[in-house]
Coordinates of C-alpha atoms in Angstrom, one line a residue:
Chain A
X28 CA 154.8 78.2 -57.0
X29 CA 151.5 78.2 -54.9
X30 CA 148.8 80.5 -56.1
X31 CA 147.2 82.8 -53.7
X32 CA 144.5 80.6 -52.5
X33 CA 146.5 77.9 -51.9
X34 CA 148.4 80.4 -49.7
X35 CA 145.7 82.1 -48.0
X36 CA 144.5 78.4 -46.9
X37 CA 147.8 77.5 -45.6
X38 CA 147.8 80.7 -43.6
X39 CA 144.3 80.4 -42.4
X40 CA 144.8 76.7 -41.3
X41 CA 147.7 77.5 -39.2
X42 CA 145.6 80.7 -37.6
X43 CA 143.2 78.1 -36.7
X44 CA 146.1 75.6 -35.0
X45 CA 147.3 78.5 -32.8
X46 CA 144.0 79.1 -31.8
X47 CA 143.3 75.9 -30.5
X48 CA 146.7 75.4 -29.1
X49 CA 146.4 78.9 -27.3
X50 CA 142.9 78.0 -26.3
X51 CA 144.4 74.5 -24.6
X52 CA 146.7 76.2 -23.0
X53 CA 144.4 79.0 -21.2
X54 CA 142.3 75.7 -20.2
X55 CA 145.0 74.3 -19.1
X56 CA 146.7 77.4 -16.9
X57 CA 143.4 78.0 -15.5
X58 CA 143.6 74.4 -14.2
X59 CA 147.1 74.2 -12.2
X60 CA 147.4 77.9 -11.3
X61 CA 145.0 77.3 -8.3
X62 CA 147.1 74.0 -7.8
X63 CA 150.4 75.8 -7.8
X64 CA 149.3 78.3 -5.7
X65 CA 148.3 76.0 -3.0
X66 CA 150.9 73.5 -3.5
X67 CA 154.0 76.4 -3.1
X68 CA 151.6 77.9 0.2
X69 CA 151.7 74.5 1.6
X70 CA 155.9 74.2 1.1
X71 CA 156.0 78.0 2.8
X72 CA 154.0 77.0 5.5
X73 CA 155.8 73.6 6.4
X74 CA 159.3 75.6 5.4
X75 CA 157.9 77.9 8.3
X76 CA 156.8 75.5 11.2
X77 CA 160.2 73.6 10.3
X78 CA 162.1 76.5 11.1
X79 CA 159.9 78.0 14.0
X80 CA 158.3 74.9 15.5
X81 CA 155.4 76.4 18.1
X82 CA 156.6 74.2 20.8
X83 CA 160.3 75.9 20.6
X84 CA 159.2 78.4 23.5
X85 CA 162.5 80.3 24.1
X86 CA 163.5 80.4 27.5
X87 CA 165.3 82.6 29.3
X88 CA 169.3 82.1 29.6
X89 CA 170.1 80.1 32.5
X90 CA 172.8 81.9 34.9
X91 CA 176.1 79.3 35.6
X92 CA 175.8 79.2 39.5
X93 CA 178.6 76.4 41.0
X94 CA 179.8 76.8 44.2
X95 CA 182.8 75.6 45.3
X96 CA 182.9 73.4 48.7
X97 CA 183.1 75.2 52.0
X98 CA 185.8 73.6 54.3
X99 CA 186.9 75.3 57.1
X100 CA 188.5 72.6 58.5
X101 CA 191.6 72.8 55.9
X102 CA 191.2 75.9 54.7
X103 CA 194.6 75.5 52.8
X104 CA 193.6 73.0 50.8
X105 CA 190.4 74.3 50.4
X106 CA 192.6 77.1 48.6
X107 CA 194.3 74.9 46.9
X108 CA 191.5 73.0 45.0
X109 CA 190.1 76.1 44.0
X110 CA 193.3 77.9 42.5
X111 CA 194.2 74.7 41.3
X112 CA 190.8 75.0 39.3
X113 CA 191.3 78.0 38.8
X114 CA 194.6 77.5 37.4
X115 CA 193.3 74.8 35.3
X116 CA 191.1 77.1 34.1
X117 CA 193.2 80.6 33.5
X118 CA 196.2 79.5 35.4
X119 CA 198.0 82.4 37.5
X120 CA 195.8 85.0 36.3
X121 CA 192.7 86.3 38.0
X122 CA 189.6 85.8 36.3
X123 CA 188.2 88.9 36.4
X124 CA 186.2 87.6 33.5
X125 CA 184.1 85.6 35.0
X126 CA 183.5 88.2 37.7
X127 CA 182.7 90.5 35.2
X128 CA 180.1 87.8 33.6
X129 CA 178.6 86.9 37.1
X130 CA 178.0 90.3 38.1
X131 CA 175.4 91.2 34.9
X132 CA 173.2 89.3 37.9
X133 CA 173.9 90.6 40.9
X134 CA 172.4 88.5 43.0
X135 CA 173.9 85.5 41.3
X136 CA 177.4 85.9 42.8
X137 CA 179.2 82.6 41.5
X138 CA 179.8 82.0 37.8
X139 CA 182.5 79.6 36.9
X140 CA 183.7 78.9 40.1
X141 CA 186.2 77.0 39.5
X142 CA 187.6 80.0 37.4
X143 CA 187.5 82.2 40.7
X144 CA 187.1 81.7 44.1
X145 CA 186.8 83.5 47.3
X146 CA 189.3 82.9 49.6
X147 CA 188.2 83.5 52.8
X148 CA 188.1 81.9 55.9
X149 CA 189.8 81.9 59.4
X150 CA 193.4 81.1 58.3
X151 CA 195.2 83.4 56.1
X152 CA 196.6 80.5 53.0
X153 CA 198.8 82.4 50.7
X154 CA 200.6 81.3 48.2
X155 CA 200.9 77.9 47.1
X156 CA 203.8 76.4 45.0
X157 CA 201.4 74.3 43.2
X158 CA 199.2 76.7 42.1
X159 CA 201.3 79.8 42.2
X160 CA 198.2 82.0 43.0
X161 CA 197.6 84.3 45.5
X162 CA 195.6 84.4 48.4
X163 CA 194.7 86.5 50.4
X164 CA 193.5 84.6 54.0
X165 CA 192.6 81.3 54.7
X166 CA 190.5 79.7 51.7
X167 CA 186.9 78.8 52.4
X168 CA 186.3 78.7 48.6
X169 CA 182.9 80.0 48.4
X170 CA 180.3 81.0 45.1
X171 CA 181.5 84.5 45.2
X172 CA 182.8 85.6 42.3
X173 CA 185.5 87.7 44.6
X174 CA 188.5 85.8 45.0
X175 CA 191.8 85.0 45.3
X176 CA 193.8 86.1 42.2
X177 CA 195.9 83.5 41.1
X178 CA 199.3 84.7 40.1
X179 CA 202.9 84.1 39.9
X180 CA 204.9 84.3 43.2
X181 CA 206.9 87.6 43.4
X182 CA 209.4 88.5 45.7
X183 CA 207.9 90.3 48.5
X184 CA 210.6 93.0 47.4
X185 CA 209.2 94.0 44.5
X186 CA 206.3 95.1 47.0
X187 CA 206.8 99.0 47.2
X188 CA 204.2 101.6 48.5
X189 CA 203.1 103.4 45.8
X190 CA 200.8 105.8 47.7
X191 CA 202.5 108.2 45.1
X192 CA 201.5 106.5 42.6
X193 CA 198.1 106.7 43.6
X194 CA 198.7 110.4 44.3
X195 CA 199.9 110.7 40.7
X196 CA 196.2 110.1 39.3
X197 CA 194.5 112.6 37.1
X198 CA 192.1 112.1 39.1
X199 CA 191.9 113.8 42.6
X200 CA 192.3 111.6 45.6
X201 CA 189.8 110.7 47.9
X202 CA 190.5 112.7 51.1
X203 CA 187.8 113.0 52.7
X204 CA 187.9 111.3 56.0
X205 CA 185.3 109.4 57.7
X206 CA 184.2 110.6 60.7
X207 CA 184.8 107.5 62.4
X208 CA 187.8 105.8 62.5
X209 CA 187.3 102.5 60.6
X210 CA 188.8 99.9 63.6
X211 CA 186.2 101.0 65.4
X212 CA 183.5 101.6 63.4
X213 CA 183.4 99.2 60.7
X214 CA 180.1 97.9 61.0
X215 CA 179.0 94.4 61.5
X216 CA 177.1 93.1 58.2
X217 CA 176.0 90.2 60.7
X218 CA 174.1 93.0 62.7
X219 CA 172.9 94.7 60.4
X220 CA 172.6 92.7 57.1
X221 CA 168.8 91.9 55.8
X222 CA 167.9 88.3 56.1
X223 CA 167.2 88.3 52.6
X224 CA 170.0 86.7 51.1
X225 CA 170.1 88.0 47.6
X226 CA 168.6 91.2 46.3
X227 CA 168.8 93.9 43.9
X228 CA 168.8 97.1 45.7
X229 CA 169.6 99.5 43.2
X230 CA 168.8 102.4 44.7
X231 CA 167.4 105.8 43.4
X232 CA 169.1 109.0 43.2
X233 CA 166.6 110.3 45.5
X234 CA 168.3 107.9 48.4
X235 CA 171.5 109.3 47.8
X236 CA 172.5 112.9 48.1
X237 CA 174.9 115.8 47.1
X238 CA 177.9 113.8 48.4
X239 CA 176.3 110.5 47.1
X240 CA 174.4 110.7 43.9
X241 CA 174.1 107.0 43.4
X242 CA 172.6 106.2 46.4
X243 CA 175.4 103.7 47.2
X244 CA 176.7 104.9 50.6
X245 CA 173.1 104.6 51.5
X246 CA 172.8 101.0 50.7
X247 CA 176.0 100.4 52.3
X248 CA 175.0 101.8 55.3
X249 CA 171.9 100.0 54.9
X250 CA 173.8 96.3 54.9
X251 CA 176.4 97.0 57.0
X252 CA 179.1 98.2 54.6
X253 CA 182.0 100.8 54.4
X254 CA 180.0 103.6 53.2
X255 CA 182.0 104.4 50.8
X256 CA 181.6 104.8 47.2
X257 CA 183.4 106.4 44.2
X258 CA 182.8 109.8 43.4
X259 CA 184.7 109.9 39.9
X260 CA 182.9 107.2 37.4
X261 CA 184.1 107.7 33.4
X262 CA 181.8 109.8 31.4
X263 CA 179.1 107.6 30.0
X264 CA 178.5 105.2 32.5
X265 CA 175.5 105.3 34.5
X266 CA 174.4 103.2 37.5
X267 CA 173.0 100.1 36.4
X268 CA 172.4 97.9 39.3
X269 CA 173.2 97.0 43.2
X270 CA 172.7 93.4 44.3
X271 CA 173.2 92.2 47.7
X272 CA 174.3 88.6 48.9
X273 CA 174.7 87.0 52.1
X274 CA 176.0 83.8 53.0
X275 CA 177.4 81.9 55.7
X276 CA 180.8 84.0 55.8
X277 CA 180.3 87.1 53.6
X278 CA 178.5 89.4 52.5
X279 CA 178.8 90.4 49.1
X280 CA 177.4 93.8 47.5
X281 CA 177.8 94.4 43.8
X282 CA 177.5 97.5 42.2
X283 CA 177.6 97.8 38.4
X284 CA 178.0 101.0 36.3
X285 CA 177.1 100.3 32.5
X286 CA 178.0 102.3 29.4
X287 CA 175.2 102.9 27.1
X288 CA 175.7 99.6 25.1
X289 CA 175.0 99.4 21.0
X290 CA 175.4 95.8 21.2
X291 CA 172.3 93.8 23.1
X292 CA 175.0 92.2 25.6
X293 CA 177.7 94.9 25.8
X294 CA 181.2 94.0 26.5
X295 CA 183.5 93.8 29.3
X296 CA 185.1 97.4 28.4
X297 CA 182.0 98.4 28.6
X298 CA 181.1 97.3 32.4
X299 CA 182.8 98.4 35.9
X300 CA 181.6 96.6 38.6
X301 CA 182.7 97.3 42.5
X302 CA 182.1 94.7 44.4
X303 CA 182.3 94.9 47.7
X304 CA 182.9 91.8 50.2
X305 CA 182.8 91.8 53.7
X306 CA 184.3 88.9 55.4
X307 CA 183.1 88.3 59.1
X308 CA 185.0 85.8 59.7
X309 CA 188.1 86.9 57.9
X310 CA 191.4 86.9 60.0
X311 CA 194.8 89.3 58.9
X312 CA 197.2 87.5 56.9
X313 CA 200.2 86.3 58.7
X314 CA 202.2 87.6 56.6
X315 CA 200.7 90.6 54.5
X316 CA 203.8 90.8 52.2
X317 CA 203.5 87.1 50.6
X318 CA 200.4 88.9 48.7
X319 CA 201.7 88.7 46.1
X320 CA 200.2 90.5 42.9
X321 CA 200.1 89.1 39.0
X322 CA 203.7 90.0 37.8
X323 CA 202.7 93.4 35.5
X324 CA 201.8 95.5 38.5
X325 CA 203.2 95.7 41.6
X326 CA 201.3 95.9 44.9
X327 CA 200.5 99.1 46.3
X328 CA 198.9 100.4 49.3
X329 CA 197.0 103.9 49.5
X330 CA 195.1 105.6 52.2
X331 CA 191.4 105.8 51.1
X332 CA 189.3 107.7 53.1
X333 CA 190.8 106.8 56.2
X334 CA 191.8 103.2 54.8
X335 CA 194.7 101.7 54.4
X336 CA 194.3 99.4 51.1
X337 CA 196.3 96.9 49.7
X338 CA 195.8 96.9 45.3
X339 CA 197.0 96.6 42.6
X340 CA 196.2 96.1 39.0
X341 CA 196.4 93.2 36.7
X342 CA 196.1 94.9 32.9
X343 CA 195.6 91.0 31.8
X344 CA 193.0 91.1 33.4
X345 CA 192.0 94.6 33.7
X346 CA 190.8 95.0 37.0
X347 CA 192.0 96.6 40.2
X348 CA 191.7 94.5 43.2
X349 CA 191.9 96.3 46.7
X350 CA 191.4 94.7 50.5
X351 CA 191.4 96.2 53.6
X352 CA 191.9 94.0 56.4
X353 CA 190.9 94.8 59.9
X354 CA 191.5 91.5 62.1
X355 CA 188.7 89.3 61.4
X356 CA 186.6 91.5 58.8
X357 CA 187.7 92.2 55.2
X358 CA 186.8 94.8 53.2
X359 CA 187.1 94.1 49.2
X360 CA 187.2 96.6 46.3
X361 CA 187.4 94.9 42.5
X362 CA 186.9 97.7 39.8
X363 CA 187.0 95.6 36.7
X364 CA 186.5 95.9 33.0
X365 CA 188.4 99.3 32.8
X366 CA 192.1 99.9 32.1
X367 CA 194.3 100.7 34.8
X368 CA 194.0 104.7 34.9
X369 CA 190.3 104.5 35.1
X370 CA 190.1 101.5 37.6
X371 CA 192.6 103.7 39.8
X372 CA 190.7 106.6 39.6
X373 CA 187.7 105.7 40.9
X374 CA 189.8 103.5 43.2
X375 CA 190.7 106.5 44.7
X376 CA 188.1 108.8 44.4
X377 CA 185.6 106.3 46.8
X378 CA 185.0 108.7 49.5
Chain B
X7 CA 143.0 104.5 -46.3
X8 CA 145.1 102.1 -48.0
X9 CA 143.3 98.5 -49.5
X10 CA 146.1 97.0 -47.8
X11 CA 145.4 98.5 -44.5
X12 CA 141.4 98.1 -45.0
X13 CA 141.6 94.5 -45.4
X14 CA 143.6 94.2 -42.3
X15 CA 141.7 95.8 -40.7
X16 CA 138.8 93.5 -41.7
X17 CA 140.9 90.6 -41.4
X18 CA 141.2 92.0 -37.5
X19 CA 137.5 92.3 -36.9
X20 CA 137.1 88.6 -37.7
X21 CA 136.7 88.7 -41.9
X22 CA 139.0 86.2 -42.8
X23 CA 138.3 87.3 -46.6
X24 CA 140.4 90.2 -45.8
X25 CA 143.2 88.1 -45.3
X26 CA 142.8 86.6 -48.7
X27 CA 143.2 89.7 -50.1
X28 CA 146.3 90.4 -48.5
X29 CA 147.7 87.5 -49.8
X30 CA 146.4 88.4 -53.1
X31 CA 147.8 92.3 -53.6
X32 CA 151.0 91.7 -52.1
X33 CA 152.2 88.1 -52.6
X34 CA 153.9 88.6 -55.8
X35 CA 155.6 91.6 -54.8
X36 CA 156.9 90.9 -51.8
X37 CA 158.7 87.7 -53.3
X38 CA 160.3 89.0 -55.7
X39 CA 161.1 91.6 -53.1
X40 CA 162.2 89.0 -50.3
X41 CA 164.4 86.9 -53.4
X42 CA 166.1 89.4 -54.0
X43 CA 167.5 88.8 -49.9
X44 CA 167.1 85.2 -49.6
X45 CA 169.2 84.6 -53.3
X46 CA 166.2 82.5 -54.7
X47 CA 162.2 82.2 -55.4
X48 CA 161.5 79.4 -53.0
X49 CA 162.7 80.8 -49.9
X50 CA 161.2 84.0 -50.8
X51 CA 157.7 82.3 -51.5
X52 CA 158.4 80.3 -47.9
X53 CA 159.2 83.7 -45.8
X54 CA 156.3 85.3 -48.0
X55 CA 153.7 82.7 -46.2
X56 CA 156.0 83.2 -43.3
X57 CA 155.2 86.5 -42.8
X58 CA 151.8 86.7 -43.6
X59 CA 151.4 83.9 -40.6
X60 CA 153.0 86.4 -38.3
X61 CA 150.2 88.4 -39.7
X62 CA 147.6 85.9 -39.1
X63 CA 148.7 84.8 -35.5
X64 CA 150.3 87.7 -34.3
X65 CA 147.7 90.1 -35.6
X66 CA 150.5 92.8 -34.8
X67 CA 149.2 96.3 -34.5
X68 CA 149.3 98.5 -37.1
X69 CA 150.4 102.3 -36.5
X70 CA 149.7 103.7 -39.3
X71 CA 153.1 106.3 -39.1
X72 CA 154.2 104.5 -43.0
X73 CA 152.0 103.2 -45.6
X74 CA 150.6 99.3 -45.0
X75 CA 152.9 98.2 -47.7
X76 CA 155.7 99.4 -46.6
X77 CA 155.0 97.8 -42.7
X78 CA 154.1 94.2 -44.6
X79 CA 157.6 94.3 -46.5
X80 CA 159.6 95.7 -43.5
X81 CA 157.9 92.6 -41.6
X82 CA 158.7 90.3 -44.7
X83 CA 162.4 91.6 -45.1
X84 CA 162.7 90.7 -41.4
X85 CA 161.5 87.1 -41.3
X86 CA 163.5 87.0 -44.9
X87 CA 166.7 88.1 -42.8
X88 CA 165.7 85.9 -39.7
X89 CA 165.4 82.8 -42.1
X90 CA 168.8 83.6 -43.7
X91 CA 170.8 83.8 -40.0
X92 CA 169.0 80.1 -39.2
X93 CA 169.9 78.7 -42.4
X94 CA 173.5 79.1 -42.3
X95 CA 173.3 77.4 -38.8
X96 CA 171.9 74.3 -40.3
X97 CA 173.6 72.1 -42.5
X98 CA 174.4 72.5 -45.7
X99 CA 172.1 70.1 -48.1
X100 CA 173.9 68.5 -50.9
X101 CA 172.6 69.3 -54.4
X102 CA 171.4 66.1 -55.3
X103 CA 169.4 66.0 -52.2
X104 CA 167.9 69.4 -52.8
X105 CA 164.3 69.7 -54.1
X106 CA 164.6 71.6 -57.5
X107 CA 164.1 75.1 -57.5
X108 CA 162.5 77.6 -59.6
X109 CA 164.2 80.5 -60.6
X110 CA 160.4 82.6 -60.5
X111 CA 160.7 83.0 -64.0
X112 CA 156.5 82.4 -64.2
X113 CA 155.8 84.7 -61.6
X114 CA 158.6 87.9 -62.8
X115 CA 156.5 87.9 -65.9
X116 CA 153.5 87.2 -64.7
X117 CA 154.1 90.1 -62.5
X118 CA 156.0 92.4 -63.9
X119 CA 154.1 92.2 -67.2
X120 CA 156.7 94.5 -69.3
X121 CA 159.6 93.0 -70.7
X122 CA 161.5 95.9 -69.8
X123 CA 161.5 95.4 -66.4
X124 CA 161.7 92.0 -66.8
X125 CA 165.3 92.5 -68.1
X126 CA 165.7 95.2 -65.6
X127 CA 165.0 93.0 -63.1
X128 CA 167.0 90.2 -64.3
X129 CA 170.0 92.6 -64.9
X130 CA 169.3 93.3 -60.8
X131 CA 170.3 90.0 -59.9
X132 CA 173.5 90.2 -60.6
X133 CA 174.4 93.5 -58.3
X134 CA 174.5 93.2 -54.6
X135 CA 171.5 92.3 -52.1
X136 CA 170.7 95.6 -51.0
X137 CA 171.7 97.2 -54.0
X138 CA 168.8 94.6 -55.6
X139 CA 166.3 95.5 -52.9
X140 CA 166.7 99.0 -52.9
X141 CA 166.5 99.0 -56.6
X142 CA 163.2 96.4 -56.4
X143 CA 161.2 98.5 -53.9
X144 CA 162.2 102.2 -55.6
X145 CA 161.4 100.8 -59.5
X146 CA 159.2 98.4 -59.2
X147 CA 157.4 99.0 -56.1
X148 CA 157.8 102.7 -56.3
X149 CA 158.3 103.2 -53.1
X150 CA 159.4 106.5 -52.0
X151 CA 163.2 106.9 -50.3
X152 CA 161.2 107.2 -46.7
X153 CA 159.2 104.2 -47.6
X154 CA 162.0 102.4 -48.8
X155 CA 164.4 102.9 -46.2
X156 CA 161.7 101.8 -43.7
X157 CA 161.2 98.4 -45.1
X158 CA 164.6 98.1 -44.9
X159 CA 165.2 99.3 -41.4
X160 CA 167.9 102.2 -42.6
X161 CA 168.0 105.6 -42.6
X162 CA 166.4 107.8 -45.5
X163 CA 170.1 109.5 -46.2
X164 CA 171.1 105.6 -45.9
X165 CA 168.6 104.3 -48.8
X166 CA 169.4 107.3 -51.2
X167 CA 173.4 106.8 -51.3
X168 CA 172.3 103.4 -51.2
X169 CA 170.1 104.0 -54.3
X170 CA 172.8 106.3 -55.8
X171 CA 175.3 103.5 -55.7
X172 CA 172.4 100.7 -57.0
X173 CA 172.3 103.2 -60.0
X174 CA 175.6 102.9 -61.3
X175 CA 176.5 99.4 -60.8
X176 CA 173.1 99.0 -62.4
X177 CA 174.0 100.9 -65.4
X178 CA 177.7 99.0 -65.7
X179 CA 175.8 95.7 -65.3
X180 CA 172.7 96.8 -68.0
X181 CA 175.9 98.6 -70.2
X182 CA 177.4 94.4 -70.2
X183 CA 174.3 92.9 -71.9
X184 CA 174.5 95.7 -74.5
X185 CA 171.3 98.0 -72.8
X186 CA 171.6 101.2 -72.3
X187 CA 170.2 102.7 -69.4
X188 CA 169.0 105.5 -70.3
X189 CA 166.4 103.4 -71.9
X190 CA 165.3 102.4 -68.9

């Protein structure tokens, strides 16, 4: 049994060890906190230029432009190659896809070609067994993104006039006629068109009008187009663009109506593009009822403003597809990215 | 103020004198307090210096809501109940490698200085731990019911049914050695 001394000393003595041990430690934490402190700034910072090196400029994305060899020589085969790419890619089935991707820039008119090609040229090529697609004149397979729509072969039977169809829309048909009769007043885009090749000439509302509140009949007239342009567009989307292209054979303008997007890139729902084409060198089909449509619709022909139009509507690949033909010039309507109702409505309500 | 709680205070302020009189009013005391938790007089004198290290090293504060002596045996039972739970994790030591041990007779006289609580206390030691610390901090610590159930970390209703119930199996244990309680 240890007296009370011999107590308070064993107490006191290990006081005096914790002292000195605590005073080590302070020394010691006074030592390597600075140490740590730079040693874990110097791991952030290389952690940091790892991950974002300075030289990693970001660039902006670069737009798929291919263009598809121009052969006017054998204009069928010219067809061919390019359905047959096209079938490759999305075989029988138009690629409205990629027009709907090419069109964000206007005035880039070709995206993945092979996916979709114009056919255009002076002989009407239609069908071919090989690729099953159709076409819709001679192929001079060009970087439009309007194009033959590769399908399967129909019987021409199945080919019905559904102008009542067209009729039938909620929405009211476009009957207002043009003053002029389009034979003979379907403008020449080789007159008229602006040597600029490719432009965006989205207008203002000011351009337009009462009967045109997105300006487009005025930039039609402007290039040499049909002045024509829907008068029904779904609530919510607004004119985003116009681009204009010219090439060798057509003339290409693009208009694009955008829903307000929550998502930085939108989606195809959210997009209709018209695109109109204008073929100067395009000759009638020799035989208008091989057109043959993708199997889920069936081709149709309505009177639009004093037009007689050929469409119809793939839902695979949601987009309406309308041509007017008027012996060597074309005139192209693609509504795409909206379901059949919607494309038809505004189909019908260009005016 | 309290000598306990003066010399503390001292001890605080850098007089390590007033540690040595800690160690010399309450040392006795609180082993026989803490053996009456740990079972024997060498643990009791080990978590005695135990606890007045804490003291030492710690320097914990003192609030002043009890008396000192009861904070320095509620801080002693602690460590006394801290050193139990750690040695029934360890191994147990054989007996013939175990260092003799006292059984405190020295210090319970030297301490208690009266016979009769001498045979009290002895009388204690065969009732139940809390019955023996309850009884050892009331009788011979006089400690009042609030103090006591503070160094033992109960309630006051706790310590006085525990006292109640220390009582009689006090008086059936004193009643076997031929002592009457009432005597005591």
């Amino acid at each position: 049994m240890m007296s009370y001394k011999e107590m308070a000393a064993n107490v006191l003595e290990a006081r005096d060890r914790y002292e000195e041990k605590k005073k080590r430690r302070k020394t010691l934490m006074l030592r390597c906190i600075p140490a740590a402190a730079g040693l874990c700034l110097a791991v952030v910072l290389g952690a940091a230029a790892t991950k974002h090196p300075l030289t990693d400029i970001p660039q902006p994305p670069d737009i798929v432009t291919e263009t598809a060899p121009v052969t006017d020589e054998e204009p069928v085969t010219a067809v061919t190659e390019a359905v047959t790419t096209a079938s490759a890619a999305k075989p029988g089935r138009t690629t409205a896809t990629a027009v709907s991707q090419t069109v964000t820039k206007p005035e880039v008119t070709v995206t993945a070609a092979s996916d979709v090609t114009t056919v255009q040229g002076s002989e009407p090529s239609h069908t071919t067994a090989a690729a099953n697609s159709i076409v819709t004149e001679a192929a001079v397979p060009q970087t439009l993104p309007i194009a033959t729509v590769p399908g399967k072969q129909e019987q021409t039977a199945a080919v019905t006039a559904r102008t009542e169809k067209v009729s039938q829309s909620t929405q009211a048909p476009a009957t207002v006629t043009m003053p002029v009769s389009p034979v003979e007043n379907m403008p020449s885009p080789v007159e008229t068109a602006p040597a600029d090749p490719t432009e965006n000439v989205t207008p203002t509302l000011k351009e337009g009008g009462p009967d045109d509140p997105y300006g487009i009949k005025a930039v039609c007239r402007k290039y040499g187009f049909i002045d024509i342009a829907p008068a029904n567009i779904p609530e919510g989307f607004e004119l985003n663009d116009i681009g204009y292209e010219e090439q060798e054979d057509v003339n290409v303008l693009f208009i694009n109506f955008n829903r307000k997007r929550s998502r930085p890139y939108g989606g195809i729902g959210e997009t209709i593009y018209l695109i109109y084409s204008f073929n100067k060198k395009a000759e009638p089909p020799d035989n208008w009822d091989t057109i043959i449509p993708p199997p889920d619709v069936e081709n149709m022909t309505s009177t639009v403003n004093g037009y007689e139009f050929r469409h119809y509507y793939s839902s695979l690949d949601k987009q309406l597809y309308a041509i007017y033909t008027d012996n060597n010039q074309r005139f192209t309507i693609m509504v795409c990215g909206s379901d059949r109702q919607t494309a038809e409505s505004i189909f019908t309500s260009i005016a | 103020m309290e000598n306990g709680e003066s010399s503390y205070r001292r001890f605080l302020a850098g007089d390590d004198e007033g540690m040595v009189e800690l160690i010399r009013n309450y040392k006795d005391g609180l082993i026989l307090y803490l053996c009456s938790i740990t079972g024997d007089i060498d643990s009791a004198e080990e978590c005695v210096q135990d606890t007045f290290i804490r003291l030492a090293v710690k320097k914990p504060h003192f609030a002043g809501r009890s008396s000192f002596r009861t904070w320095l045996y509620a801080i002693g039972r602690n460590m006394a109940v801290d050193r139990l739970r750690s040695l029934k994790r360890r191994r147990q030591t054989s007996l013939e490698d175990a260092a003799e041990i006292s059984d405190g007779t020295d210090l319970e006289r030297s301490y208690l200085m009266s016979e009769r609580k001498v045979t009290l206390h002895r009388a204690m030691r065969n009732l139940k731990k809390e019955y023996q610390q309850v009884l050892w901090l009331t009788y011979f610590e006089e400690f009042t019911a609030a103090e006591a159930a503070s160094a033992m970390g109960k309630t006051r209703k706790q310590t006085e049914n525990l006292l109640y119930n220390a009582r009689k199996a006090l008086r059936t244990e004193l009643e076997k050695e031929g002592f009457s309680y009432d005597e005591l």
